[in-house]
Amino acid sequence: MGGGPKPEHLLVILPFNAPSKIFERIRRKYPYVKITFHPLLFTETPWKGRESIPPDIFQDATLLITLSALPPTPQDCPKLQLIHFISAGTNHVANSPIYTDTTIPLTTSSGIHGPQIAEWVLLTTLASSHYYALLESWQRKHSWGKDQRGFGLLRNVNDRVGQRLGVLGYGSIGRQVGRVAKAMGMDVIAYTANPRDTPESKNDHGFIVPGTGDPDGEVPSAWYSGTDKADLHHFLGQDIDHLLVSVPLTKQTTHLLGEEEMEILSKRNAFITNISRGQIIDQPALIAALRAFDDHVPSKDLHADGDFAIDPEADIKADSSIPGLRGAALDVTNPEPLPPDDPLWDAPNCIITPHISGQGSAYVDRCFQVFEVNLDRRERGEKLINMVDRSKGY
C-alpha cells in the first residue's frame, strides 16, 4: 500500500522568466509535485498575452498558477483542482468559462501587496503635501531655494498628525496603509461591505506578511459598513482628509465614487488615493472636483521656470468655503493604458503612475508563499486561504 500525497502536476504560466529558486524550494518541500513552466509575455493591453496558449497544455494539470491565462473550456482541464492567481483580484477573468461554469477552487495573492503599496501611498501623499516638485526643481537648478515664494508655500505644509484617513475597503492593503497612517499620528476609520461588530469579525483571515497589516482589526477608531448609497455617504461624511480606495472591482463598485461622493469629500477638500481599479471612480467627476479646487486656490503645479502660481501666504487648509478636492494619487485609471490625450493627465494636483504600486523584488516569492500555504492546508484537509467567492466577485 502506498502512502503520502498523490502525485500532482503544477502548471505555471507567468509573464516573466521561470523563478528557478522558487521551483527548487517547491520540489524539496513537495517532491510529489511535477512542475511545468510556460512563459507568456503580455501586450500593453492589461492581462492580454502576446500569444495563445495551446489548450492541450492544461490536460494533465492538477494545479495552475497564473496571472490571467486559463483553459478555454472546462473540457480542456479535466484534472484541474486548484487555480492560484498572482494578482489580488480576479475581475479580469470573471467572464471566463472556468470562472462562470466550474467550481474549481480559485485563490488569489491578496495579502502580499500591503507593504509595497502602503509605501507607494506614503510616497505619493507626501510628495504632494510637501511640494516635492518644488524641492526637486530647486536641486535641478542648483539653487538653495531661499526665494520667498517657495518658503511661503512650504510654510503651508500640513503634517499627518490629527488628520483622518478613511479606508474604503479594509482588506490587506487597507490594513497596512492604516497601520502606517496611525503610526504617523492619523486617525483611521474603515468601511466594509459587511458589519464587523465583533472582535472575530474584525480579524484578517487571509495571508499576512509577518510584521505588517492589522491582523486583529485594532487600528480603526471606528468601523462603518453597508452596500447602499446612504451607508457610503454616511462614511464619506466623517470629516475625511484622505480617502484610500481599496475595494475590489465588481458590478456594485463600478463608478462607486461619482459627483455626489466628490461633493461630500469636498467639504474637507480631501485627497483621494486609488490603488484598486480605475473603473471605481467616475474620472470626469474626479477631474471636475480637482479643477474646482484649483480654480479657487491657484495651481500648486510648477511653472516652466520652477516657480508656483500660488500666493505664498494663502491658507490652503481644509475650508468648507472652497469647493473640490485638493489632490489625487492614482495608480489605476480607466482605461489602461491611459491614452496620451486623456484629460486626466492634465488634471491639477494629480499624480498618475502606470499600475506599478504593487511591484517589488519580493512580489513573486510572496505569491508562491500563498500557494505553498494552501498546499499545506490541502494536505491536512483544512480550508484554503484567499479563496474567491464567485457570488461576490472577489
Coordinates of C-alpha atoms in Angstrom, one line a residue:
M1 CA 0.0 0.0 0.0
G2 CA 1.4 3.4 -1.0
G3 CA 1.2 6.3 1.5
G4 CA 1.6 10.1 1.2
P5 CA 0.1 12.6 -1.1
K6 CA -0.9 11.7 -4.6
P7 CA 1.3 13.0 -7.5
E8 CA 0.4 16.5 -8.6
H9 CA 1.2 18.3 -11.9
L10 CA 1.7 22.1 -11.3
L11 CA 1.4 24.2 -14.5
V12 CA 2.8 27.7 -14.1
I13 CA 2.0 30.3 -16.8
L14 CA 3.6 33.7 -16.0
P15 CA 4.7 36.8 -17.9
F16 CA 8.4 36.6 -16.8
N17 CA 11.2 34.1 -16.6
A18 CA 11.0 30.9 -14.6
P19 CA 11.6 31.6 -10.9
S20 CA 14.1 28.7 -10.6
K21 CA 15.0 29.1 -7.0
I22 CA 11.3 29.1 -6.0
F23 CA 10.7 25.9 -8.1
E24 CA 13.7 24.3 -6.3
R25 CA 12.1 25.1 -3.0
I26 CA 8.8 23.6 -4.0
R27 CA 10.4 20.5 -5.3
R28 CA 12.2 20.0 -2.0
K29 CA 9.1 20.6 0.1
Y30 CA 6.7 18.8 -2.2
P31 CA 8.6 16.0 -4.0
Y32 CA 5.3 14.6 -5.4
V33 CA 4.7 17.8 -7.4
K34 CA 5.8 17.9 -11.0
I35 CA 6.3 21.5 -12.4
T36 CA 5.8 22.6 -15.9
F37 CA 6.6 26.3 -16.7
H38 CA 5.2 28.2 -19.7
P39 CA 6.2 31.9 -20.2
L40 CA 3.6 34.2 -21.6
L41 CA 4.6 37.8 -22.4
F42 CA 1.9 40.4 -22.3
T43 CA 0.9 43.2 -24.7
E44 CA 0.3 46.8 -23.5
T45 CA -3.3 45.8 -23.1
P46 CA -3.7 44.6 -19.4
W47 CA -4.0 40.8 -18.9
K48 CA -3.7 40.0 -22.7
G49 CA -0.9 37.7 -23.8
R50 CA 1.0 38.1 -27.0
E51 CA 0.3 34.5 -28.0
S52 CA -2.4 31.9 -27.5
I53 CA -1.8 29.1 -25.0
P54 CA -2.3 25.6 -26.6
P55 CA -5.3 24.1 -25.0
D56 CA -3.7 20.7 -24.6
I57 CA -1.2 22.1 -22.2
F58 CA -3.9 22.1 -19.5
Q59 CA -5.0 18.4 -20.0
D60 CA -2.8 16.8 -17.3
A61 CA -2.5 19.8 -14.9
T62 CA -4.0 19.3 -11.4
L63 CA -2.7 22.7 -10.2
L64 CA -2.4 26.0 -12.0
I65 CA -0.6 29.2 -11.1
T66 CA -1.4 32.1 -13.5
L67 CA -2.0 35.8 -13.9
S68 CA -4.8 35.6 -16.5
A69 CA -4.2 32.6 -18.8
L70 CA -6.9 30.0 -18.2
P71 CA -8.1 26.9 -20.1
P72 CA -10.5 27.9 -22.9
T73 CA -13.2 25.5 -21.6
P74 CA -13.8 23.1 -18.7
Q75 CA -13.3 20.2 -21.1
D76 CA -9.7 21.3 -21.6
C77 CA -8.8 20.8 -17.9
P78 CA -10.4 17.6 -16.7
K79 CA -8.0 17.1 -13.8
L80 CA -7.6 20.7 -12.6
Q81 CA -8.3 21.0 -8.8
L82 CA -6.9 24.4 -7.9
I83 CA -6.1 27.7 -9.6
H84 CA -3.9 30.3 -7.9
F85 CA -3.7 33.8 -9.3
I86 CA -0.7 36.0 -8.7
S87 CA -3.0 39.0 -8.6
A88 CA -5.1 40.3 -5.7
G89 CA -8.3 40.3 -7.7
T90 CA -10.0 38.1 -10.3
N91 CA -12.2 40.7 -12.1
H92 CA -10.1 40.3 -15.2
V93 CA -11.2 36.6 -15.6
A94 CA -14.7 36.9 -14.4
N95 CA -16.1 36.1 -17.9
S96 CA -14.0 33.0 -18.4
P97 CA -15.9 29.7 -18.6
I98 CA -13.6 28.4 -15.9
Y99 CA -14.9 31.1 -13.6
T100 CA -18.5 31.0 -14.6
D101 CA -19.1 27.3 -15.4
T102 CA -16.9 25.4 -12.9
T103 CA -16.5 25.1 -9.2
I104 CA -12.7 24.7 -9.4
P105 CA -11.3 26.5 -6.3
L106 CA -9.7 29.8 -7.1
T107 CA -7.3 31.6 -4.8
T108 CA -5.6 34.9 -5.0
S109 CA -2.4 36.5 -3.8
S110 CA -4.2 39.0 -1.7
G111 CA -2.1 39.9 1.3
I112 CA 1.2 40.2 -0.4
H113 CA 0.8 43.7 -1.8
G114 CA 0.4 45.6 1.5
P115 CA 4.0 46.6 2.2
Q116 CA 4.9 47.9 -1.2
I117 CA 1.6 49.6 -1.9
A118 CA 1.5 51.3 1.5
E119 CA 4.9 52.7 0.7
W120 CA 3.6 54.0 -2.6
V121 CA 0.6 55.6 -0.9
L122 CA 3.0 57.3 1.6
L123 CA 5.4 58.3 -1.2
T124 CA 2.7 60.0 -3.4
T125 CA 0.8 61.5 -0.5
L126 CA 3.9 63.2 1.0
A127 CA 5.2 64.2 -2.4
S128 CA 2.0 66.1 -2.9
S129 CA 1.6 67.6 0.6
H130 CA 5.3 68.6 0.9
Y131 CA 5.5 70.0 -2.6
Y132 CA 8.3 67.7 -3.6
A133 CA 8.1 69.0 -7.2
L134 CA 9.3 72.4 -5.9
L135 CA 12.1 70.9 -3.9
E136 CA 13.3 68.8 -6.9
S137 CA 13.2 71.9 -9.1
W138 CA 15.5 73.8 -6.7
Q139 CA 18.0 71.0 -6.9
R140 CA 17.8 70.7 -10.6
K141 CA 18.6 74.5 -10.9
H142 CA 21.4 74.1 -8.3
S143 CA 19.5 76.6 -6.1
W144 CA 19.5 76.6 -2.3
G145 CA 15.9 77.8 -2.8
K146 CA 15.7 80.7 -0.5
D147 CA 13.2 82.6 -2.6
Q148 CA 10.4 84.0 -0.5
R149 CA 7.6 82.5 -2.7
G150 CA 8.8 78.9 -2.2
F151 CA 9.4 79.2 1.5
G152 CA 6.0 80.8 1.9
L153 CA 4.4 77.8 0.2
L154 CA 6.3 75.4 2.4
R155 CA 5.0 77.2 5.5
N156 CA 1.6 75.8 4.5
V157 CA 2.7 72.2 4.7
N158 CA 0.2 70.2 6.8
D159 CA 1.7 67.1 8.5
R160 CA -0.4 64.0 9.0
V161 CA -0.9 64.3 12.8
G162 CA -4.6 64.7 13.6
Q163 CA -5.8 64.1 10.1
R164 CA -8.3 61.4 9.3
L165 CA -7.7 58.6 6.8
G166 CA -10.8 56.9 5.5
V167 CA -10.1 53.4 4.2
L168 CA -12.8 52.3 1.7
G169 CA -12.3 48.6 1.7
Y170 CA -10.4 47.4 4.7
G171 CA -8.6 44.4 3.2
S172 CA -4.9 43.5 3.5
I173 CA -3.8 46.6 1.6
G174 CA -6.1 48.9 3.6
R175 CA -4.9 47.4 6.8
Q176 CA -1.2 48.0 6.1
V177 CA -1.9 51.6 4.9
G178 CA -4.0 52.1 8.1
R179 CA -1.1 50.8 10.2
V180 CA 1.4 53.2 8.7
A181 CA -1.1 56.1 8.9
K182 CA -1.8 55.5 12.6
A183 CA 2.0 55.4 13.2
M184 CA 2.2 58.9 11.7
G185 CA -0.5 60.2 14.0
M186 CA -3.6 59.9 11.8
D187 CA -7.0 58.8 12.9
V188 CA -8.1 55.8 10.8
I189 CA -11.7 54.8 10.0
A190 CA -12.7 51.8 8.0
Y191 CA -15.6 50.9 5.6
T192 CA -16.5 47.3 4.7
A193 CA -19.5 45.8 2.9
N194 CA -20.4 43.6 5.8
P195 CA -20.6 44.7 9.5
R196 CA -17.6 44.0 11.6
D197 CA -19.2 44.3 15.1
T198 CA -17.4 41.5 16.9
P199 CA -13.6 41.0 17.6
E200 CA -13.6 37.9 15.5
S201 CA -15.3 39.6 12.5
K202 CA -12.5 42.3 12.5
N203 CA -9.7 39.7 12.1
D204 CA -7.8 39.3 8.9
H205 CA -8.1 35.6 7.9
G206 CA -6.0 35.9 4.7
F207 CA -2.3 35.8 4.0
I208 CA -0.3 38.3 6.1
V209 CA 3.3 39.3 5.5
P210 CA 4.8 38.9 9.0
G211 CA 5.1 42.2 10.9
T212 CA 2.6 44.0 8.7
G213 CA -1.1 44.9 8.5
D214 CA -3.7 44.9 11.2
P215 CA -4.3 41.2 12.0
D216 CA -6.8 41.8 14.8
G217 CA -8.5 44.9 13.3
E218 CA -7.4 47.2 16.1
V219 CA -6.2 50.2 14.1
P220 CA -9.5 51.8 13.1
S221 CA -11.1 54.1 15.7
A222 CA -14.5 53.4 14.0
W223 CA -15.9 50.9 11.5
Y224 CA -18.7 51.6 9.0
S225 CA -20.4 49.2 6.7
G226 CA -23.1 48.8 4.1
T227 CA -23.8 48.3 0.4
D228 CA -26.1 51.2 -0.5
K229 CA -25.5 54.9 -1.2
A230 CA -26.8 56.1 2.1
D231 CA -24.3 53.9 4.0
L232 CA -21.4 55.0 1.8
H233 CA -22.4 58.7 2.1
H234 CA -22.5 58.4 5.9
F235 CA -19.0 57.1 5.9
L236 CA -17.7 59.7 3.5
G237 CA -19.2 62.4 5.6
Q238 CA -17.0 61.6 8.6
D239 CA -14.6 64.6 8.1
I240 CA -12.2 62.5 5.9
D241 CA -9.0 64.3 5.0
H242 CA -7.6 61.4 2.9
L243 CA -9.6 58.7 1.2
L244 CA -7.9 55.4 0.3
V245 CA -9.9 53.5 -2.4
S246 CA -9.1 49.8 -1.9
V247 CA -12.3 47.9 -2.7
P248 CA -12.4 45.2 -5.3
L249 CA -14.0 45.9 -8.7
T250 CA -17.4 44.4 -9.1
K251 CA -20.6 45.5 -10.8
Q252 CA -21.6 47.1 -7.5
T253 CA -18.4 49.1 -7.1
T254 CA -18.2 50.3 -10.7
H255 CA -18.4 54.1 -10.6
L256 CA -18.9 53.9 -6.8
L257 CA -17.4 57.3 -6.5
G258 CA -19.1 59.9 -8.7
E259 CA -20.3 63.6 -8.5
E260 CA -22.3 63.1 -5.3
E261 CA -19.4 61.4 -3.5
M262 CA -16.9 64.1 -4.7
E263 CA -19.2 66.8 -3.3
I264 CA -19.3 65.1 0.1
L265 CA -15.5 64.7 0.2
S266 CA -15.1 68.4 -1.0
K267 CA -16.3 69.6 2.4
R268 CA -12.8 68.7 3.7
N269 CA -11.1 69.2 0.3
A270 CA -10.0 65.6 0.7
F271 CA -7.1 63.9 -1.1
I272 CA -8.0 60.7 -2.9
T273 CA -5.7 57.7 -3.5
N274 CA -6.9 54.9 -5.8
I275 CA -4.8 51.7 -5.8
S276 CA -7.8 49.4 -6.7
R277 CA -9.2 49.7 -10.2
G278 CA -9.8 52.8 -12.3
Q279 CA -13.4 51.9 -13.0
I280 CA -14.4 52.5 -9.4
I281 CA -14.0 56.3 -9.8
D282 CA -16.0 58.3 -12.3
Q283 CA -13.0 60.1 -13.8
P284 CA -14.8 63.1 -15.3
A285 CA -16.3 63.7 -11.8
L286 CA -12.8 63.5 -10.3
I287 CA -11.3 65.8 -12.8
A288 CA -14.1 68.4 -12.2
A289 CA -13.5 68.2 -8.4
L290 CA -9.8 68.7 -8.8
R291 CA -10.3 71.7 -11.2
A292 CA -12.9 73.2 -8.8
F293 CA -10.3 73.4 -6.0
D294 CA -7.6 74.6 -8.4
D295 CA -9.9 77.4 -9.6
H296 CA -10.2 78.8 -6.1
V297 CA -6.7 78.0 -4.9
P298 CA -4.3 78.7 -7.8
S299 CA -2.4 75.7 -9.0
K300 CA 0.4 74.3 -7.0
D301 CA 1.9 72.8 -10.2
L302 CA 5.3 74.1 -11.3
H303 CA 5.6 76.7 -14.0
A304 CA 8.4 76.2 -16.6
D305 CA 10.7 78.4 -14.6
G306 CA 10.3 76.3 -11.4
D307 CA 8.0 78.8 -9.6
F308 CA 4.5 78.4 -8.4
A309 CA 1.5 80.5 -9.2
I310 CA 0.0 80.2 -5.7
D311 CA 0.1 83.1 -3.3
P312 CA 2.8 82.0 -0.7
E313 CA 0.7 83.5 2.1
A314 CA -2.5 81.7 1.0
D315 CA -4.2 79.5 3.6
I316 CA -4.9 76.2 1.8
K317 CA -6.0 74.2 4.8
A318 CA -9.4 72.4 4.5
D319 CA -12.0 75.1 4.1
S320 CA -15.7 74.4 3.6
S321 CA -16.0 77.5 1.5
I322 CA -13.6 76.2 -1.1
P323 CA -15.1 73.5 -3.4
G324 CA -13.4 70.5 -4.8
L325 CA -10.6 68.1 -3.9
R326 CA -7.0 69.2 -3.1
G327 CA -5.4 66.4 -4.9
A328 CA -5.3 62.8 -6.0
A329 CA -2.8 59.9 -6.5
L330 CA -3.8 57.3 -9.0
D331 CA -2.0 54.1 -9.7
V332 CA -5.0 52.8 -11.7
T333 CA -7.1 54.5 -14.5
N334 CA -9.8 53.8 -16.9
P335 CA -8.8 52.7 -19.4
E336 CA -5.3 51.3 -19.1
P337 CA -3.0 52.3 -20.6
L338 CA -4.3 55.8 -20.3
P339 CA -4.4 57.4 -23.8
P340 CA -2.0 60.4 -24.2
D341 CA -4.8 62.8 -24.9
D342 CA -6.9 61.8 -21.9
P343 CA -7.8 64.9 -19.8
L344 CA -6.8 63.1 -16.6
W345 CA -3.2 63.6 -17.5
D346 CA -3.6 67.4 -17.1
A347 CA -5.9 67.4 -14.0
P348 CA -4.4 69.7 -11.4
N349 CA -2.6 68.3 -8.4
C350 CA -3.0 64.7 -9.7
I351 CA -0.2 62.1 -9.5
I352 CA -0.5 59.3 -12.0
T353 CA 1.6 56.1 -12.1
P354 CA 1.2 53.1 -14.5
H355 CA -0.3 50.5 -12.2
I356 CA 3.0 49.7 -10.6
S357 CA 2.4 50.3 -6.9
G358 CA 2.4 46.6 -6.1
Q359 CA 5.6 45.8 -7.9
G360 CA 8.7 44.9 -5.9
S361 CA 11.5 42.4 -5.6
A362 CA 9.5 40.2 -3.1
Y363 CA 6.3 40.0 -5.2
V364 CA 6.8 36.7 -7.0
D365 CA 8.2 34.9 -3.9
R366 CA 5.2 36.1 -1.8
C367 CA 2.8 34.9 -4.5
F368 CA 4.2 31.4 -4.2
Q369 CA 4.2 31.6 -0.4
V370 CA 0.4 31.9 -0.5
F371 CA 0.3 28.9 -2.8
E372 CA 2.5 26.9 -0.5
V373 CA 0.4 27.7 2.5
N374 CA -2.6 26.4 0.6
L375 CA -0.8 23.2 -0.5
D376 CA -0.1 22.5 3.2
R377 CA -3.7 23.2 4.1
R378 CA -4.9 21.0 1.3
E379 CA -2.8 18.1 2.5
R380 CA -4.3 18.5 6.0
G381 CA -7.8 18.8 4.7
E382 CA -8.1 22.4 6.0
K383 CA -9.9 25.4 4.5
L384 CA -7.8 27.3 2.0
I385 CA -7.0 30.9 2.5
N386 CA -7.6 33.7 0.0
M387 CA -10.5 31.8 -1.6
V388 CA -12.5 33.6 -4.3
D389 CA -16.3 33.8 -3.6
R390 CA -17.7 33.8 -7.1
S391 CA -21.1 35.0 -5.9
K392 CA -19.4 38.2 -4.5
G393 CA -16.9 38.6 -7.4
Y394 CA -13.9 38.6 -5.1

